[in-house]
Amino acid sequence: MNVVGWVLQIVLAVAFLASGGMKVAKPKPALVSAGMGWAEDFSDGAIKAIGLIEVIGAVGLILPWLLGVAPALTPLAAVGLALVMAGAVVVHIRRKEQFAPALVLGLLSLVLAVIRFAS
């Protein structure tokens, strides 16, 4: 089960680091033109905050478990990211956009949380 946990941790960390990093680094108009239409409904600060939460969550998925320092933070980071994705699903449904990627990332985050809480 440890291998499954590590695979999920790495895949999710890469996904959230890339997604969050893009939200932090790019201006709102660039995100909208890149296909993130939902960004129109949020302020620049809110978009940057969401991106920062995703980046911090990605780090929280890897470092505590890897270093053995406060490893309980890893499943908590996974739960936090699942909550962020639940919000994303709601936003995408309200805008009548595709919500499957956010749903999958959220569910995988919950699976990881269960695996790591059990370890």
PDB file of N, CA, C and O in Angstrom, residues 4-73:
ATOM      1  N   VAL A   4       1.461   2.469  -3.585  1.00  0.00           N
ATOM      2  CA  VAL A   4       0.274   3.157  -4.111  1.00  0.00           C
ATOM      3  C   VAL A   4       0.204   4.566  -3.531  1.00  0.00           C
ATOM      4  O   VAL A   4      -0.068   5.539  -4.244  1.00  0.00           O
ATOM      5  N   GLY A   5       0.467   4.680  -2.245  1.00  0.00           N
ATOM      6  CA  GLY A   5       0.456   5.988  -1.597  1.00  0.00           C
ATOM      7  C   GLY A   5       1.471   6.932  -2.212  1.00  0.00           C
ATOM      8  O   GLY A   5       1.163   8.093  -2.506  1.00  0.00           O
ATOM      9  N   TRP A   6       2.689   6.434  -2.412  1.00  0.00           N
ATOM     10  CA  TRP A   6       3.726   7.278  -3.002  1.00  0.00           C
ATOM     11  C   TRP A   6       3.395   7.676  -4.433  1.00  0.00           C
ATOM     12  O   TRP A   6       3.631   8.820  -4.838  1.00  0.00           O
ATOM     13  N   VAL A   7       2.862   6.751  -5.200  1.00  0.00           N
ATOM     14  CA  VAL A   7       2.491   7.079  -6.582  1.00  0.00           C
ATOM     15  C   VAL A   7       1.426   8.179  -6.585  1.00  0.00           C
ATOM     16  O   VAL A   7       1.530   9.160  -7.326  1.00  0.00           O
ATOM     17  N   LEU A   8       0.415   8.019  -5.744  1.00  0.00           N
ATOM     18  CA  LEU A   8      -0.631   9.045  -5.654  1.00  0.00           C
ATOM     19  C   LEU A   8      -0.061  10.377  -5.174  1.00  0.00           C
ATOM     20  O   LEU A   8      -0.413  11.436  -5.705  1.00  0.00           O
ATOM     21  N   GLN A   9       0.808  10.328  -4.177  1.00  0.00           N
ATOM     22  CA  GLN A   9       1.400  11.555  -3.670  1.00  0.00           C
ATOM     23  C   GLN A   9       2.153  12.301  -4.767  1.00  0.00           C
ATOM     24  O   GLN A   9       2.004  13.516  -4.914  1.00  0.00           O
ATOM     25  N   ILE A  10       2.951  11.583  -5.530  1.00  0.00           N
ATOM     26  CA  ILE A  10       3.758  12.220  -6.572  1.00  0.00           C
ATOM     27  C   ILE A  10       2.878  12.760  -7.695  1.00  0.00           C
ATOM     28  O   ILE A  10       3.038  13.902  -8.133  1.00  0.00           O
ATOM     29  N   VAL A  11       1.930  11.942  -8.159  1.00  0.00           N
ATOM     30  CA  VAL A  11       1.052  12.379  -9.250  1.00  0.00           C
ATOM     31  C   VAL A  11       0.245  13.607  -8.826  1.00  0.00           C
ATOM     32  O   VAL A  11       0.156  14.595  -9.566  1.00  0.00           O
ATOM     33  N   LEU A  12      -0.338  13.555  -7.649  1.00  0.00           N
ATOM     34  CA  LEU A  12      -1.142  14.688  -7.180  1.00  0.00           C
ATOM     35  C   LEU A  12      -0.279  15.919  -6.935  1.00  0.00           C
ATOM     36  O   LEU A  12      -0.678  17.040  -7.267  1.00  0.00           O
ATOM     37  N   ALA A  13       0.905  15.722  -6.362  1.00  0.00           N
ATOM     38  CA  ALA A  13       1.779  16.866  -6.103  1.00  0.00           C
ATOM     39  C   ALA A  13       2.181  17.551  -7.402  1.00  0.00           C
ATOM     40  O   ALA A  13       2.168  18.783  -7.494  1.00  0.00           O
ATOM     41  N   VAL A  14       2.518  16.774  -8.419  1.00  0.00           N
ATOM     42  CA  VAL A  14       2.881  17.360  -9.714  1.00  0.00           C
ATOM     43  C   VAL A  14       1.692  18.112 -10.308  1.00  0.00           C
ATOM     44  O   VAL A  14       1.837  19.241 -10.799  1.00  0.00           O
ATOM     45  N   ALA A  15       0.508  17.514 -10.257  1.00  0.00           N
ATOM     46  CA  ALA A  15      -0.684  18.156 -10.824  1.00  0.00           C
ATOM     47  C   ALA A  15      -1.005  19.467 -10.103  1.00  0.00           C
ATOM     48  O   ALA A  15      -1.246  20.498 -10.750  1.00  0.00           O
ATOM     49  N   PHE A  16      -0.991  19.441  -8.773  1.00  0.00           N
ATOM     50  CA  PHE A  16      -1.339  20.641  -8.023  1.00  0.00           C
ATOM     51  C   PHE A  16      -0.236  21.694  -8.097  1.00  0.00           C
ATOM     52  O   PHE A  16      -0.518  22.893  -8.118  1.00  0.00           O
ATOM     53  N   LEU A  17       1.009  21.269  -8.151  1.00  0.00           N
ATOM     54  CA  LEU A  17       2.113  22.220  -8.280  1.00  0.00           C
ATOM     55  C   LEU A  17       2.041  22.934  -9.629  1.00  0.00           C
ATOM     56  O   LEU A  17       2.208  24.155  -9.707  1.00  0.00           O
ATOM     57  N   ALA A  18       1.766  22.182 -10.683  1.00  0.00           N
ATOM     58  CA  ALA A  18       1.659  22.787 -12.014  1.00  0.00           C
ATOM     59  C   ALA A  18       0.455  23.726 -12.096  1.00  0.00           C
ATOM     60  O   ALA A  18       0.568  24.868 -12.565  1.00  0.00           O
ATOM     61  N   SER A  19      -0.681  23.258 -11.635  1.00  0.00           N
ATOM     62  CA  SER A  19      -1.902  24.059 -11.702  1.00  0.00           C
ATOM     63  C   SER A  19      -1.798  25.295 -10.823  1.00  0.00           C
ATOM     64  O   SER A  19      -2.110  26.409 -11.247  1.00  0.00           O
ATOM     65  N   GLY A  20      -1.361  25.106  -9.589  1.00  0.00           N
ATOM     66  CA  GLY A  20      -1.231  26.233  -8.672  1.00  0.00           C
ATOM     67  C   GLY A  20      -0.162  27.209  -9.105  1.00  0.00           C
ATOM     68  O   GLY A  20      -0.337  28.429  -9.022  1.00  0.00           O
ATOM     69  N   GLY A  21       0.956  26.678  -9.595  1.00  0.00           N
ATOM     70  CA  GLY A  21       2.037  27.542 -10.061  1.00  0.00           C
ATOM     71  C   GLY A  21       1.596  28.424 -11.214  1.00  0.00           C
ATOM     72  O   GLY A  21       1.969  29.602 -11.290  1.00  0.00           O
ATOM     73  N   MET A  22       0.799  27.856 -12.102  1.00  0.00           N
ATOM     74  CA  MET A  22       0.292  28.632 -13.229  1.00  0.00           C
ATOM     75  C   MET A  22      -0.627  29.756 -12.734  1.00  0.00           C
ATOM     76  O   MET A  22      -0.562  30.888 -13.214  1.00  0.00           O
ATOM     77  N   LYS A  23      -1.470  29.452 -11.753  1.00  0.00           N
ATOM     78  CA  LYS A  23      -2.383  30.465 -11.223  1.00  0.00           C
ATOM     79  C   LYS A  23      -1.617  31.578 -10.516  1.00  0.00           C
ATOM     80  O   LYS A  23      -2.020  32.743 -10.561  1.00  0.00           O
ATOM     81  N   VAL A  24      -0.529  31.242  -9.865  1.00  0.00           N
ATOM     82  CA  VAL A  24       0.277  32.236  -9.163  1.00  0.00           C
ATOM     83  C   VAL A  24       1.083  33.078 -10.155  1.00  0.00           C
ATOM     84  O   VAL A  24       1.205  34.291  -9.993  1.00  0.00           O
ATOM     85  N   ALA A  25       1.620  32.438 -11.187  1.00  0.00           N
ATOM     86  CA  ALA A  25       2.564  33.112 -12.081  1.00  0.00           C
ATOM     87  C   ALA A  25       1.903  33.926 -13.195  1.00  0.00           C
ATOM     88  O   ALA A  25       2.452  34.939 -13.612  1.00  0.00           O
ATOM     89  N   LYS A  26       0.759  33.483 -13.685  1.00  0.00           N
ATOM     90  CA  LYS A  26       0.157  34.141 -14.845  1.00  0.00           C
ATOM     91  C   LYS A  26      -0.910  35.144 -14.421  1.00  0.00           C
ATOM     92  O   LYS A  26      -1.639  34.921 -13.455  1.00  0.00           O
ATOM     93  N   PRO A  27      -1.041  36.228 -15.174  1.00  0.00           N
ATOM     94  CA  PRO A  27      -2.112  37.186 -14.878  1.00  0.00           C
ATOM     95  C   PRO A  27      -3.478  36.615 -15.282  1.00  0.00           C
ATOM     96  O   PRO A  27      -3.565  35.694 -16.098  1.00  0.00           O
ATOM     97  N   LYS A  28      -4.506  37.191 -14.715  1.00  0.00           N
ATOM     98  CA  LYS A  28      -5.879  36.727 -14.949  1.00  0.00           C
ATOM     99  C   LYS A  28      -6.233  36.630 -16.438  1.00  0.00           C
ATOM    100  O   LYS A  28      -6.760  35.597 -16.867  1.00  0.00           O
ATOM    101  N   PRO A  29      -5.946  37.644 -17.265  1.00  0.00           N
ATOM    102  CA  PRO A  29      -6.309  37.530 -18.688  1.00  0.00           C
ATOM    103  C   PRO A  29      -5.619  36.343 -19.383  1.00  0.00           C
ATOM    104  O   PRO A  29      -6.219  35.704 -20.247  1.00  0.00           O
ATOM    105  N   ALA A  30      -4.401  36.045 -18.995  1.00  0.00           N
ATOM    106  CA  ALA A  30      -3.689  34.912 -19.598  1.00  0.00           C
ATOM    107  C   ALA A  30      -4.344  33.595 -19.200  1.00  0.00           C
ATOM    108  O   ALA A  30      -4.413  32.660 -20.006  1.00  0.00           O
ATOM    109  N   LEU A  31      -4.817  33.508 -17.964  1.00  0.00           N
ATOM    110  CA  LEU A  31      -5.503  32.284 -17.521  1.00  0.00           C
ATOM    111  C   LEU A  31      -6.818  32.105 -18.285  1.00  0.00           C
ATOM    112  O   LEU A  31      -7.141  30.997 -18.711  1.00  0.00           O
ATOM    113  N   VAL A  32      -7.557  33.190 -18.439  1.00  0.00           N
ATOM    114  CA  VAL A  32      -8.833  33.110 -19.156  1.00  0.00           C
ATOM    115  C   VAL A  32      -8.592  32.696 -20.605  1.00  0.00           C
ATOM    116  O   VAL A  32      -9.290  31.823 -21.136  1.00  0.00           O
ATOM    117  N   SER A  33      -7.592  33.295 -21.243  1.00  0.00           N
ATOM    118  CA  SER A  33      -7.315  32.943 -22.638  1.00  0.00           C
ATOM    119  C   SER A  33      -6.743  31.538 -22.777  1.00  0.00           C
ATOM    120  O   SER A  33      -6.823  30.939 -23.845  1.00  0.00           O
ATOM    121  N   ALA A  34      -6.202  30.990 -21.684  1.00  0.00           N
ATOM    122  CA  ALA A  34      -5.674  29.619 -21.710  1.00  0.00           C
ATOM    123  C   ALA A  34      -6.766  28.582 -21.465  1.00  0.00           C
ATOM    124  O   ALA A  34      -6.481  27.392 -21.361  1.00  0.00           O
ATOM    125  N   GLY A  35      -8.015  29.015 -21.348  1.00  0.00           N
ATOM    126  CA  GLY A  35      -9.117  28.079 -21.195  1.00  0.00           C
ATOM    127  C   GLY A  35      -9.690  27.999 -19.792  1.00  0.00           C
ATOM    128  O   GLY A  35     -10.564  27.186 -19.529  1.00  0.00           O
ATOM    129  N   MET A  36      -9.197  28.822 -18.873  1.00  0.00           N
ATOM    130  CA  MET A  36      -9.732  28.827 -17.512  1.00  0.00           C
ATOM    131  C   MET A  36     -10.781  29.929 -17.393  1.00  0.00           C
ATOM    132  O   MET A  36     -10.576  30.955 -16.745  1.00  0.00           O
ATOM    133  N   GLY A  37     -11.925  29.692 -18.025  1.00  0.00           N
ATOM    134  CA  GLY A  37     -12.997  30.681 -18.047  1.00  0.00           C
ATOM    135  C   GLY A  37     -13.507  31.053 -16.679  1.00  0.00           C
ATOM    136  O   GLY A  37     -13.967  32.175 -16.459  1.00  0.00           O
ATOM    137  N   TRP A  38     -13.428  30.125 -15.747  1.00  0.00           N
ATOM    138  CA  TRP A  38     -13.890  30.386 -14.389  1.00  0.00           C
ATOM    139  C   TRP A  38     -13.178  31.576 -13.763  1.00  0.00           C
ATOM    140  O   TRP A  38     -13.717  32.233 -12.870  1.00  0.00           O
ATOM    141  N   ALA A  39     -11.958  31.877 -14.215  1.00  0.00           N
ATOM    142  CA  ALA A  39     -11.171  32.963 -13.630  1.00  0.00           C
ATOM    143  C   ALA A  39     -11.856  34.316 -13.815  1.00  0.00           C
ATOM    144  O   ALA A  39     -11.596  35.251 -13.052  1.00  0.00           O
ATOM    145  N   GLU A  40     -12.734  34.423 -14.812  1.00  0.00           N
ATOM    146  CA  GLU A  40     -13.475  35.673 -15.018  1.00  0.00           C
ATOM    147  C   GLU A  40     -14.309  36.045 -13.795  1.00  0.00           C
ATOM    148  O   GLU A  40     -14.549  37.226 -13.533  1.00  0.00           O
ATOM    149  N   ASP A  41     -14.758  35.030 -13.051  1.00  0.00           N
ATOM    150  CA  ASP A  41     -15.651  35.259 -11.913  1.00  0.00           C
ATOM    151  C   ASP A  41     -14.911  35.565 -10.611  1.00  0.00           C
ATOM    152  O   ASP A  41     -15.545  35.767  -9.582  1.00  0.00           O
ATOM    153  N   PHE A  42     -13.576  35.557 -10.635  1.00  0.00           N
ATOM    154  CA  PHE A  42     -12.792  35.740  -9.420  1.00  0.00           C
ATOM    155  C   PHE A  42     -11.837  36.919  -9.571  1.00  0.00           C
ATOM    156  O   PHE A  42     -11.376  37.224 -10.670  1.00  0.00           O
ATOM    157  N   SER A  43     -11.518  37.543  -8.448  1.00  0.00           N
ATOM    158  CA  SER A  43     -10.552  38.646  -8.466  1.00  0.00           C
ATOM    159  C   SER A  43      -9.140  38.087  -8.645  1.00  0.00           C
ATOM    160  O   SER A  43      -8.895  36.887  -8.436  1.00  0.00           O
ATOM    161  N   ASP A  44      -8.209  38.965  -9.006  1.00  0.00           N
ATOM    162  CA  ASP A  44      -6.811  38.540  -9.148  1.00  0.00           C
ATOM    163  C   ASP A  44      -6.293  37.944  -7.839  1.00  0.00           C
ATOM    164  O   ASP A  44      -5.615  36.916  -7.838  1.00  0.00           O
ATOM    165  N   GLY A  45      -6.620  38.590  -6.726  1.00  0.00           N
ATOM    166  CA  GLY A  45      -6.165  38.112  -5.424  1.00  0.00           C
ATOM    167  C   GLY A  45      -6.705  36.731  -5.089  1.00  0.00           C
ATOM    168  O   GLY A  45      -5.984  35.892  -4.545  1.00  0.00           O
ATOM    169  N   ALA A  46      -7.964  36.496  -5.412  1.00  0.00           N
ATOM    170  CA  ALA A  46      -8.563  35.188  -5.138  1.00  0.00           C
ATOM    171  C   ALA A  46      -7.907  34.101  -5.980  1.00  0.00           C
ATOM    172  O   ALA A  46      -7.641  33.000  -5.487  1.00  0.00           O
ATOM    173  N   ILE A  47      -7.624  34.413  -7.229  1.00  0.00           N
ATOM    174  CA  ILE A  47      -6.973  33.432  -8.105  1.00  0.00           C
ATOM    175  C   ILE A  47      -5.580  33.102  -7.580  1.00  0.00           C
ATOM    176  O   ILE A  47      -5.184  31.933  -7.513  1.00  0.00           O
ATOM    177  N   LYS A  48      -4.833  34.133  -7.183  1.00  0.00           N
ATOM    178  CA  LYS A  48      -3.488  33.916  -6.637  1.00  0.00           C
ATOM    179  C   LYS A  48      -3.561  33.115  -5.343  1.00  0.00           C
ATOM    180  O   LYS A  48      -2.722  32.248  -5.087  1.00  0.00           O
ATOM    181  N   ALA A  49      -4.562  33.381  -4.511  1.00  0.00           N
ATOM    182  CA  ALA A  49      -4.723  32.646  -3.249  1.00  0.00           C
ATOM    183  C   ALA A  49      -5.021  31.172  -3.515  1.00  0.00           C
ATOM    184  O   ALA A  49      -4.457  30.293  -2.855  1.00  0.00           O
ATOM    185  N   ILE A  50      -5.895  30.903  -4.475  1.00  0.00           N
ATOM    186  CA  ILE A  50      -6.199  29.512  -4.831  1.00  0.00           C
ATOM    187  C   ILE A  50      -4.934  28.817  -5.319  1.00  0.00           C
ATOM    188  O   ILE A  50      -4.637  27.686  -4.918  1.00  0.00           O
ATOM    189  N   GLY A  51      -4.174  29.502  -6.163  1.00  0.00           N
ATOM    190  CA  GLY A  51      -2.924  28.929  -6.659  1.00  0.00           C
ATOM    191  C   GLY A  51      -1.936  28.665  -5.534  1.00  0.00           C
ATOM    192  O   GLY A  51      -1.295  27.609  -5.492  1.00  0.00           O
ATOM    193  N   LEU A  52      -1.808  29.600  -4.606  1.00  0.00           N
ATOM    194  CA  LEU A  52      -0.886  29.427  -3.486  1.00  0.00           C
ATOM    195  C   LEU A  52      -1.317  28.264  -2.600  1.00  0.00           C
ATOM    196  O   LEU A  52      -0.473  27.476  -2.140  1.00  0.00           O
ATOM    197  N   ILE A  53      -2.603  28.122  -2.366  1.00  0.00           N
ATOM    198  CA  ILE A  53      -3.118  26.990  -1.579  1.00  0.00           C
ATOM    199  C   ILE A  53      -2.764  25.674  -2.267  1.00  0.00           C
ATOM    200  O   ILE A  53      -2.361  24.714  -1.613  1.00  0.00           O
ATOM    201  N   GLU A  54      -2.906  25.625  -3.587  1.00  0.00           N
ATOM    202  CA  GLU A  54      -2.566  24.405  -4.321  1.00  0.00           C
ATOM    203  C   GLU A  54      -1.076  24.103  -4.246  1.00  0.00           C
ATOM    204  O   GLU A  54      -0.685  22.941  -4.084  1.00  0.00           O
ATOM    205  N   VAL A  55      -0.235  25.120  -4.344  1.00  0.00           N
ATOM    206  CA  VAL A  55       1.216  24.910  -4.259  1.00  0.00           C
ATOM    207  C   VAL A  55       1.600  24.427  -2.860  1.00  0.00           C
ATOM    208  O   VAL A  55       2.364  23.464  -2.712  1.00  0.00           O
ATOM    209  N   ILE A  56       1.073  25.077  -1.835  1.00  0.00           N
ATOM    210  CA  ILE A  56       1.372  24.660  -0.454  1.00  0.00           C
ATOM    211  C   ILE A  56       0.851  23.242  -0.209  1.00  0.00           C
ATOM    212  O   ILE A  56       1.512  22.426   0.433  1.00  0.00           O
ATOM    213  N   GLY A  57      -0.326  22.937  -0.735  1.00  0.00           N
ATOM    214  CA  GLY A  57      -0.872  21.581  -0.603  1.00  0.00           C
ATOM    215  C   GLY A  57       0.011  20.548  -1.286  1.00  0.00           C
ATOM    216  O   GLY A  57       0.228  19.460  -0.755  1.00  0.00           O
ATOM    217  N   ALA A  58       0.545  20.893  -2.460  1.00  0.00           N
ATOM    218  CA  ALA A  58       1.439  19.974  -3.181  1.00  0.00           C
ATOM    219  C   ALA A  58       2.685  19.688  -2.363  1.00  0.00           C
ATOM    220  O   ALA A  58       3.124  18.530  -2.253  1.00  0.00           O
ATOM    221  N   VAL A  59       3.245  20.723  -1.765  1.00  0.00           N
ATOM    222  CA  VAL A  59       4.426  20.532  -0.906  1.00  0.00           C
ATOM    223  C   VAL A  59       4.047  19.686   0.309  1.00  0.00           C
ATOM    224  O   VAL A  59       4.796  18.793   0.722  1.00  0.00           O
ATOM    225  N   GLY A  60       2.863  19.943   0.853  1.00  0.00           N
ATOM    226  CA  GLY A  60       2.394  19.182   2.013  1.00  0.00           C
ATOM    227  C   GLY A  60       2.124  17.716   1.722  1.00  0.00           C
ATOM    228  O   GLY A  60       2.134  16.882   2.630  1.00  0.00           O
ATOM    229  N   LEU A  61       1.886  17.382   0.467  1.00  0.00           N
ATOM    230  CA  LEU A  61       1.682  15.976   0.109  1.00  0.00           C
ATOM    231  C   LEU A  61       2.994  15.190   0.163  1.00  0.00           C
ATOM    232  O   LEU A  61       2.982  13.983   0.400  1.00  0.00           O
ATOM    233  N   ILE A  62       4.108  15.849  -0.080  1.00  0.00           N
ATOM    234  CA  ILE A  62       5.385  15.148  -0.216  1.00  0.00           C
ATOM    235  C   ILE A  62       6.284  15.296   1.008  1.00  0.00           C
ATOM    236  O   ILE A  62       6.722  14.298   1.590  1.00  0.00           O
ATOM    237  N   LEU A  63       6.615  16.525   1.372  1.00  0.00           N
ATOM    238  CA  LEU A  63       7.676  16.747   2.356  1.00  0.00           C
ATOM    239  C   LEU A  63       7.461  16.124   3.732  1.00  0.00           C
ATOM    240  O   LEU A  63       8.382  15.484   4.246  1.00  0.00           O
ATOM    241  N   PRO A  64       6.297  16.284   4.359  1.00  0.00           N
ATOM    242  CA  PRO A  64       6.178  15.702   5.702  1.00  0.00           C
ATOM    243  C   PRO A  64       6.380  14.180   5.708  1.00  0.00           C
ATOM    244  O   PRO A  64       7.060  13.644   6.584  1.00  0.00           O
ATOM    245  N   TRP A  65       5.812  13.505   4.730  1.00  0.00           N
ATOM    246  CA  TRP A  65       5.933  12.042   4.675  1.00  0.00           C
ATOM    247  C   TRP A  65       7.352  11.631   4.314  1.00  0.00           C
ATOM    248  O   TRP A  65       7.896  10.688   4.870  1.00  0.00           O
ATOM    249  N   LEU A  66       7.953  12.349   3.382  1.00  0.00           N
ATOM    250  CA  LEU A  66       9.310  12.037   2.935  1.00  0.00           C
ATOM    251  C   LEU A  66      10.326  12.230   4.055  1.00  0.00           C
ATOM    252  O   LEU A  66      11.197  11.377   4.264  1.00  0.00           O
ATOM    253  N   LEU A  67      10.207  13.336   4.768  1.00  0.00           N
ATOM    254  CA  LEU A  67      11.176  13.656   5.812  1.00  0.00           C
ATOM    255  C   LEU A  67      10.863  12.993   7.149  1.00  0.00           C
ATOM    256  O   LEU A  67      11.709  12.975   8.037  1.00  0.00           O
ATOM    257  N   GLY A  68       9.651  12.486   7.305  1.00  0.00           N
ATOM    258  CA  GLY A  68       9.260  11.866   8.566  1.00  0.00           C
ATOM    259  C   GLY A  68       9.038  12.895   9.668  1.00  0.00           C
ATOM    260  O   GLY A  68       8.994  12.557  10.843  1.00  0.00           O
ATOM    261  N   VAL A  69       8.910  14.148   9.294  1.00  0.00           N
ATOM    262  CA  VAL A  69       8.664  15.225  10.250  1.00  0.00           C
ATOM    263  C   VAL A  69       7.193  15.598  10.154  1.00  0.00           C
ATOM    264  O   VAL A  69       6.742  16.083   9.124  1.00  0.00           O
ATOM    265  N   ALA A  70       6.452  15.324  11.202  1.00  0.00           N
ATOM    266  CA  ALA A  70       5.005  15.587  11.235  1.00  0.00           C
ATOM    267  C   ALA A  70       4.300  14.950  10.044  1.00  0.00           C
ATOM    268  O   ALA A  70       3.585  15.624   9.282  1.00  0.00           O
ATOM    269  N   PRO A  71       4.454  13.629   9.854  1.00  0.00           N
ATOM    270  CA  PRO A  71       3.830  12.974   8.703  1.00  0.00           C
ATOM    271  C   PRO A  71       2.303  13.054   8.696  1.00  0.00           C
ATOM    272  O   PRO A  71       1.687  12.836   7.656  1.00  0.00           O
ATOM    273  N   ALA A  72       1.696  13.404   9.820  1.00  0.00           N
ATOM    274  CA  ALA A  72       0.237  13.567   9.851  1.00  0.00           C
ATOM    275  C   ALA A  72      -0.211  14.725   8.973  1.00  0.00           C
ATOM    276  O   ALA A  72      -1.390  14.814   8.610  1.00  0.00           O
ATOM    277  N   LEU A  73       0.717  15.597   8.597  1.00  0.00           N
ATOM    278  CA  LEU A  73       0.358  16.722   7.734  1.00  0.00           C
ATOM    279  C   LEU A  73       0.051  16.283   6.305  1.00  0.00           C
ATOM    280  O   LEU A  73      -0.678  16.969   5.593  1.00  0.00           O
TER     281      LEU A  73
END
